[in-house]
PDB file of C-alpha atoms in Angstrom:
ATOM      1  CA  UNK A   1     121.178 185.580  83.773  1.00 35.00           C
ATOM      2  CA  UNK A   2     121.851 188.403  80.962  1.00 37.00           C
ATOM      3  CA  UNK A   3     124.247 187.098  78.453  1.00 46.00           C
ATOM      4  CA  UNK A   4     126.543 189.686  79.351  1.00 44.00           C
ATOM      5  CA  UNK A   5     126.820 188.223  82.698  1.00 51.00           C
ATOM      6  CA  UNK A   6     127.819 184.704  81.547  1.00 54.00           C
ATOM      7  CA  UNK A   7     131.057 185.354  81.939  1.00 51.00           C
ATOM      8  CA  UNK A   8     130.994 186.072  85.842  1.00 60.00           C
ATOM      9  CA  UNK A   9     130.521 183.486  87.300  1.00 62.00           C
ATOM     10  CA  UNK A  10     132.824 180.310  88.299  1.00 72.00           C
ATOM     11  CA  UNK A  11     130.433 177.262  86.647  1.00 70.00           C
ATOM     12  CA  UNK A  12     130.927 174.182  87.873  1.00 80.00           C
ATOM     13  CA  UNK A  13     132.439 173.337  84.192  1.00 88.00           C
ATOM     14  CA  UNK A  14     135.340 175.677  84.911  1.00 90.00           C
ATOM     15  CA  UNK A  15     136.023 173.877  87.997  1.00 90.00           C
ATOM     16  CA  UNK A  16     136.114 170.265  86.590  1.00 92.00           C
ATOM     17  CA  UNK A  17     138.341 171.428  83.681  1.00 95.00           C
ATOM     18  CA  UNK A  18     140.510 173.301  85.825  1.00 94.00           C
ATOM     19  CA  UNK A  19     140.763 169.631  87.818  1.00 94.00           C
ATOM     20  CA  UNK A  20     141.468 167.654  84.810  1.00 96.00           C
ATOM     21  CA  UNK A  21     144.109 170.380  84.109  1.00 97.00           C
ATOM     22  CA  UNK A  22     145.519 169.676  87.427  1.00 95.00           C
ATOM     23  CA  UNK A  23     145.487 166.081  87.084  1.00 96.00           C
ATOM     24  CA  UNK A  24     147.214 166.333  84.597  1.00 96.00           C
ATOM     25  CA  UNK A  25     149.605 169.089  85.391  1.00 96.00           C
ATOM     26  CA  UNK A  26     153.050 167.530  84.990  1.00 97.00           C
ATOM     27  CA  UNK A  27     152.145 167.392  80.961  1.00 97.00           C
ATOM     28  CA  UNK A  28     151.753 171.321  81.132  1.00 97.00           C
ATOM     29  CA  UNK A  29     154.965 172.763  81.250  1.00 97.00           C
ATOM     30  CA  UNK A  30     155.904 174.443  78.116  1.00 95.00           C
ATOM     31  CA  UNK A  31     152.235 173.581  76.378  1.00 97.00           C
ATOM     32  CA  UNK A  32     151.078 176.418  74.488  1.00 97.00           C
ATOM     33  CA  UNK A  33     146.871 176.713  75.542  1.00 98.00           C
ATOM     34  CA  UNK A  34     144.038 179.288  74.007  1.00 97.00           C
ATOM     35  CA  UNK A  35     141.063 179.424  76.673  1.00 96.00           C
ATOM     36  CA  UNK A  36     138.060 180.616  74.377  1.00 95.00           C
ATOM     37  CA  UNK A  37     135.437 181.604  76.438  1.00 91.00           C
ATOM     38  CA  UNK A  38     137.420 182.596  79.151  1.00 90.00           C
ATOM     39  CA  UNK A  39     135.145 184.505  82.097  1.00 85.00           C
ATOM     40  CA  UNK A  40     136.433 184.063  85.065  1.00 86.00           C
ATOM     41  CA  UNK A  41     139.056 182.096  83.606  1.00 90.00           C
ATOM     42  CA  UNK A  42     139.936 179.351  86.231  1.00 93.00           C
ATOM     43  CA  UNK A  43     141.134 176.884  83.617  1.00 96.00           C
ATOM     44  CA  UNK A  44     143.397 178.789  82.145  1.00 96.00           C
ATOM     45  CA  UNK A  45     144.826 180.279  85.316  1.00 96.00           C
ATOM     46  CA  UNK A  46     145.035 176.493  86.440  1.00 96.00           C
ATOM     47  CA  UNK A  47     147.110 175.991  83.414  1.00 97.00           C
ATOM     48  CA  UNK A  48     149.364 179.175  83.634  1.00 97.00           C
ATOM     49  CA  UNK A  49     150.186 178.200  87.256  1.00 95.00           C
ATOM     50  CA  UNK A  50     151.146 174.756  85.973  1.00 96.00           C
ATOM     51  CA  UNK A  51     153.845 176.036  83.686  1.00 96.00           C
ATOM     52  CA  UNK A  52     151.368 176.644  80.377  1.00 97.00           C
ATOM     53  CA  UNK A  53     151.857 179.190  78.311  1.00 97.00           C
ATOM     54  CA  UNK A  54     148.286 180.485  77.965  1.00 97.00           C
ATOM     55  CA  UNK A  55     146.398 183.147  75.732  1.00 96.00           C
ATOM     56  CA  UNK A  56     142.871 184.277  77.371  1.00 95.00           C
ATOM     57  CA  UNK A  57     140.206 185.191  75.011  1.00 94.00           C
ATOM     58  CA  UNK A  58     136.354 186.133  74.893  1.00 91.00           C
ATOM     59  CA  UNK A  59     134.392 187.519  72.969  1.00 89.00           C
ATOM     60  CA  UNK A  60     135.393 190.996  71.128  1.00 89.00           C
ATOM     61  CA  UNK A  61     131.934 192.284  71.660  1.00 87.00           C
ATOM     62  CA  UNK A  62     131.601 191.929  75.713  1.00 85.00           C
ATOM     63  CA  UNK A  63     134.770 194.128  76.654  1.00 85.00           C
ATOM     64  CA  UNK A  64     133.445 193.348  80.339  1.00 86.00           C
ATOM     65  CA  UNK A  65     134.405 189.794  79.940  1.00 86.00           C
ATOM     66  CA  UNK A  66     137.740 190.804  78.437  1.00 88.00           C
ATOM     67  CA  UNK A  67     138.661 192.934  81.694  1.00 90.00           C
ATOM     68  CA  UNK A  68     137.514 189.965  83.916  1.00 87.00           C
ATOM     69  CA  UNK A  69     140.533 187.663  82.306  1.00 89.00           C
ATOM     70  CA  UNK A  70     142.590 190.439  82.672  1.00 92.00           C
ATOM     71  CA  UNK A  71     141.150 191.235  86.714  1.00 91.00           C
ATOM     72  CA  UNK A  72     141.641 187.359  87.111  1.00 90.00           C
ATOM     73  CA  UNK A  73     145.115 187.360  85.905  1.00 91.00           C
ATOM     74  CA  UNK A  74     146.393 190.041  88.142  1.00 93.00           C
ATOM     75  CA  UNK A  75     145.037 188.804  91.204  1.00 92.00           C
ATOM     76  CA  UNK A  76     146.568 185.605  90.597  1.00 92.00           C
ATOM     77  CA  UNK A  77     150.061 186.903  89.478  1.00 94.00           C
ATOM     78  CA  UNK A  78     149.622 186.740  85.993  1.00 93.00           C
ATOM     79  CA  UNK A  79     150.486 190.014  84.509  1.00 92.00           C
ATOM     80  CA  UNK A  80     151.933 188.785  80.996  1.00 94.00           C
ATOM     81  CA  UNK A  81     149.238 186.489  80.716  1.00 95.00           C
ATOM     82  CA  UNK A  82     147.914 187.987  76.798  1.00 96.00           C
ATOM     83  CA  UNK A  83     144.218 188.427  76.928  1.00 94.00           C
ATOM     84  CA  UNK A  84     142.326 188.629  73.387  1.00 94.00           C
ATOM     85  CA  UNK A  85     138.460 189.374  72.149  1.00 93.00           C
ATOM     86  CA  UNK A  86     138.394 186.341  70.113  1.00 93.00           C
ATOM     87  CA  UNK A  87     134.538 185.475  68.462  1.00 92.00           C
ATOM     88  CA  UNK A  88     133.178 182.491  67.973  1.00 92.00           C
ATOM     89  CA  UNK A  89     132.562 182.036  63.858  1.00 92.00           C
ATOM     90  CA  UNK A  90     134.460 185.293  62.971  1.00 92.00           C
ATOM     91  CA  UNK A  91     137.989 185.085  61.317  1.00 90.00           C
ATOM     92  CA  UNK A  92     139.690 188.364  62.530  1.00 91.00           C
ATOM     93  CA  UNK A  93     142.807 189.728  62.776  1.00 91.00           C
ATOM     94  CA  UNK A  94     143.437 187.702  66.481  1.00 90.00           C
ATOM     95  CA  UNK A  95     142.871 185.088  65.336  1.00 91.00           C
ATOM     96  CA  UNK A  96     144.756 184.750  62.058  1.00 92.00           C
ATOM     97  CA  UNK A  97     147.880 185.866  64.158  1.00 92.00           C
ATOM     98  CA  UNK A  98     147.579 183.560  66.796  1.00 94.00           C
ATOM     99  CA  UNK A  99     150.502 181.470  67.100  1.00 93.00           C
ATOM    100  CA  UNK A 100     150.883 177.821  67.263  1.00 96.00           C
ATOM    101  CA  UNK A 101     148.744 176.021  70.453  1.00 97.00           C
ATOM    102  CA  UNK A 102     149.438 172.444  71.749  1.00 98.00           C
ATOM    103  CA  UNK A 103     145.669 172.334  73.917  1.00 98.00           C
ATOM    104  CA  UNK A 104     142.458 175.051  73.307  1.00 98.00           C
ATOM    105  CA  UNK A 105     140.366 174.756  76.659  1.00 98.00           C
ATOM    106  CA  UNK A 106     136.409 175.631  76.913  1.00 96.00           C
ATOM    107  CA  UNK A 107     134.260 174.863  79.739  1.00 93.00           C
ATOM    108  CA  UNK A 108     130.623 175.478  79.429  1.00 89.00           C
ATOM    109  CA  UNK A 109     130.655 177.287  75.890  1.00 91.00           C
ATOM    110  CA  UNK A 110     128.334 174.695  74.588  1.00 89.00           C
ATOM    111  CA  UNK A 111     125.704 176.523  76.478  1.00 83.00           C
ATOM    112  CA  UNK A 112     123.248 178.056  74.046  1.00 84.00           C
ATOM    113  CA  UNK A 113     122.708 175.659  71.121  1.00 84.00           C
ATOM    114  CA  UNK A 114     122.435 178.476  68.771  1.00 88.00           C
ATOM    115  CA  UNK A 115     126.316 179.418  69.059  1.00 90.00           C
ATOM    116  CA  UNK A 116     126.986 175.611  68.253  1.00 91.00           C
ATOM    117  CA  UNK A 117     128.357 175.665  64.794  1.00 92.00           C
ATOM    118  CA  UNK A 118     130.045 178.836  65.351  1.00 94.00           C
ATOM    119  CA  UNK A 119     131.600 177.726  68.251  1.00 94.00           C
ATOM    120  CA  UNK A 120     133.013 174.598  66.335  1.00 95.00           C
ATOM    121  CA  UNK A 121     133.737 176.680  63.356  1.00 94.00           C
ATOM    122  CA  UNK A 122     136.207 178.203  65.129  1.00 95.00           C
ATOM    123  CA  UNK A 123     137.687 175.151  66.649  1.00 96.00           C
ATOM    124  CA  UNK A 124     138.108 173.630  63.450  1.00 95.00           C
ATOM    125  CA  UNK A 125     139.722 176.328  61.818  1.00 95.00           C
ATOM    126  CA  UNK A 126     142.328 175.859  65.245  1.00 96.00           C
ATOM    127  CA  UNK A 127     142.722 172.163  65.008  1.00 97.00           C
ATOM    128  CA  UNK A 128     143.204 172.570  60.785  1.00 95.00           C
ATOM    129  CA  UNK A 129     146.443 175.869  61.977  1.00 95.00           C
ATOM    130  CA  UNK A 130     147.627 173.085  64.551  1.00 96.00           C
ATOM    131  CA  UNK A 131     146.427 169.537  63.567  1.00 95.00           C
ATOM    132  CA  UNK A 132     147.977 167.878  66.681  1.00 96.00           C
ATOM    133  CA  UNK A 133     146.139 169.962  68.791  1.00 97.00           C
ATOM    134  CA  UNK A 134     142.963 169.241  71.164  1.00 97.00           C
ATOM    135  CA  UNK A 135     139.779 171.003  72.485  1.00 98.00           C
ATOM    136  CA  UNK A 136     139.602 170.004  75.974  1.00 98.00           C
ATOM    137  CA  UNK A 137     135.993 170.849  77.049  1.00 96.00           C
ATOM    138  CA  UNK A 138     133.381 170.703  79.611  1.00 94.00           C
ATOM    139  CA  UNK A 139     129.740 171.050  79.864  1.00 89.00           C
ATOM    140  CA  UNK A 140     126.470 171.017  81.450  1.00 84.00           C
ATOM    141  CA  UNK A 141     123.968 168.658  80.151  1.00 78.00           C
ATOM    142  CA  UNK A 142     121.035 171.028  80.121  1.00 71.00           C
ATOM    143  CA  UNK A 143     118.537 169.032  77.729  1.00 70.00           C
ATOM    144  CA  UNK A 144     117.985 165.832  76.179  1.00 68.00           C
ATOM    145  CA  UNK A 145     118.090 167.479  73.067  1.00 70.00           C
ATOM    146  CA  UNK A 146     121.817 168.237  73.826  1.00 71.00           C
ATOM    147  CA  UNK A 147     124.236 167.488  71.404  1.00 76.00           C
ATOM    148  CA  UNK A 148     127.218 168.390  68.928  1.00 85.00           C
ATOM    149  CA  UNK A 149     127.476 165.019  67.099  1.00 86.00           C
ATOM    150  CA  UNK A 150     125.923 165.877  63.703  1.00 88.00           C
ATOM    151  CA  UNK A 151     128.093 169.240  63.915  1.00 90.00           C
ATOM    152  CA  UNK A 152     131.023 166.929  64.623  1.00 92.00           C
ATOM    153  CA  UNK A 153     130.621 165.123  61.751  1.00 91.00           C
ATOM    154  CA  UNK A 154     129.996 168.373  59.290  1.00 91.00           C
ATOM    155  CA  UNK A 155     133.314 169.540  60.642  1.00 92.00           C
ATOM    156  CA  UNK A 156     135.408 166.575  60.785  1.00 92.00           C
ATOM    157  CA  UNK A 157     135.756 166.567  63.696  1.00 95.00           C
ATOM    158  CA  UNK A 158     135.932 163.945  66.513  1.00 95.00           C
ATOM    159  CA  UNK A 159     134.962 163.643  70.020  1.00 95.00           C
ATOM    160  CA  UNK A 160     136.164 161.383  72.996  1.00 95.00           C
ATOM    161  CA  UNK A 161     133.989 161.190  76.023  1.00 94.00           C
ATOM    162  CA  UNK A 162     136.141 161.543  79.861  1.00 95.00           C
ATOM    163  CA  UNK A 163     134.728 160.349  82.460  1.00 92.00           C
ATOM    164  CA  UNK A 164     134.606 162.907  85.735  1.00 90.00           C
ATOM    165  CA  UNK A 165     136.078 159.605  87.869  1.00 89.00           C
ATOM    166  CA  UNK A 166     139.547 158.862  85.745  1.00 92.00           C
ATOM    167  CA  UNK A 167     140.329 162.735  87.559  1.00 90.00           C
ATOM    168  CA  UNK A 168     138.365 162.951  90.279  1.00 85.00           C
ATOM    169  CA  UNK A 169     136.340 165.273  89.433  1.00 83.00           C
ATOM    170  CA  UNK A 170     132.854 163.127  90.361  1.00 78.00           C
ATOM    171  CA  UNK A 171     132.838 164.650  93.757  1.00 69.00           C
ATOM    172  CA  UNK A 172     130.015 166.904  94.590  1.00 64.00           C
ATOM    173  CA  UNK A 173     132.011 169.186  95.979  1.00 58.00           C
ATOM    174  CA  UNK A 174     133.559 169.968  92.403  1.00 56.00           C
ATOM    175  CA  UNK A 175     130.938 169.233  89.683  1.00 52.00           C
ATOM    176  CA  UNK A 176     127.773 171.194  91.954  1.00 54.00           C
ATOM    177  CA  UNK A 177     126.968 174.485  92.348  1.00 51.00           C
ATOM    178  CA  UNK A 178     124.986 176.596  94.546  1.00 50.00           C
ATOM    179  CA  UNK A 179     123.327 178.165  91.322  1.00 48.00           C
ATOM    180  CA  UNK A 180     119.759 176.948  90.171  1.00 46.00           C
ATOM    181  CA  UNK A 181     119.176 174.043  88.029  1.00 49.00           C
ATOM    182  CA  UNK A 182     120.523 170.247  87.652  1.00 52.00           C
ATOM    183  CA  UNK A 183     124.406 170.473  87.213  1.00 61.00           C
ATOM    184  CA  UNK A 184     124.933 167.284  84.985  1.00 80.00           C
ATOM    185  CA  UNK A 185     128.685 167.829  84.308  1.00 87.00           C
ATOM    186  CA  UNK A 186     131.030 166.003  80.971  1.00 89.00           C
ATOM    187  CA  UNK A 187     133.806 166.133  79.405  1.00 94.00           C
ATOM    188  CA  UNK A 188     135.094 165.640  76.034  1.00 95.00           C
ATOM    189  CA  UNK A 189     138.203 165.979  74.361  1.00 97.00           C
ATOM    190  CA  UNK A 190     137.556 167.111  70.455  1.00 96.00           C
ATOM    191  CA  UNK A 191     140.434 166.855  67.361  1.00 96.00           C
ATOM    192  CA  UNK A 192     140.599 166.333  64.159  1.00 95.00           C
ATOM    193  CA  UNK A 193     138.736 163.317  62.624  1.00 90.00           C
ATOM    194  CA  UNK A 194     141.357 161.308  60.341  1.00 75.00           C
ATOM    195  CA  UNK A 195     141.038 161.646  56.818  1.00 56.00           C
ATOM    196  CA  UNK A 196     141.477 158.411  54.915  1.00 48.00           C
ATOM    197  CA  UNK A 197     144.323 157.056  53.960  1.00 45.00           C
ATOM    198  CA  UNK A 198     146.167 158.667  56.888  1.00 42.00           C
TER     199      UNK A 198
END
């Protein structure tokens, strides 16, 4: 799959986030939620339907991706819906001016281990704008090798592991895909470490 294609596709990450969203749907009225990452965007659509007020975003460099959220919105009654080319590890304009967000939602961005840190530079520079915030996040355990913890730790950062069952979201139906490879789905919910003395 060509990287500009990434964002095509409904993963099965987007479809266990957008079940945890709906599990927990009555706390989603009046949130305010950045999807980073977006694609296809069925978590933040989930959201939006639930009463969120969401902001879509991608990547700035894959306009294609950018007119997907957009596509996605309108066929699910969504016009308003603001849709921004947001990159992971790059302070621009859209991002400075965001305003304040209550949730940030990501399924499968932890996908290629080389956008890691950029990926959580970003999020950290979120959570520091709006400390009581969270990263909600899914992800497919591709390798053993997998993992953010030492990134985490650089970025103060701290992680809480969800299991699928507390939302049932362990069904095969939700956490498999028809698409090659072993579909090993988690979640985590990432916010700011506390300092000392706090």
């Amino acid at each position: 799959v060509l990287d500009s294609q990434y964002g095509m596709y409904v993963w099965p990450c987007a479809v266990v986030l957008a079940q945890y969203l709906w599990a927990h749907r009555r706390s989603l009225p009046g949130k305010r939620v950045l999807e980073i990452g977006a694609g296809v965007s069925l978590p933040g659509v989930v959201a939006a339907r639930c009463g969120a007020q969401v902001i879509l975003s991608d990547s700035e460099e894959l306009p294609q991706c950018l007119q997907r959220c957009r596509s996605t919105c309108l066929m699910n009654r969504l016009p308003h819906v603001p849709v921004l080319g947001i990159t992971w590890g790059r302070v621009s304009p859209e991002l400075l001016s965001l305003a304040p967000i209550d949730i940030i939602l990501g399924s499968d961005v932890f996908f290629d281990p080389k956008d890691f840190e950029d990926i959580l530079t970003t999020i950290y520079f979120l959570l520091e704008k709006n400390p009581q915030a969270q990263f909600w996040t899914t992800y497919q355990v591709r390798s053993a090798d997998w993992s953010v913890e030492a990134l985490l730790y650089k970025w103060n950062l701290k992680s809480i592991h969800i299991p699928l069952h507390s939302f049932g979201a362990d069904k095969e139906h939700l956490a498999s895909s028809s698409l090659p490879g072993r579909h090993t789905i988690e979640m985590m919910i990432i916010s700011l470490a506390q300092s000392e003395g706090t």
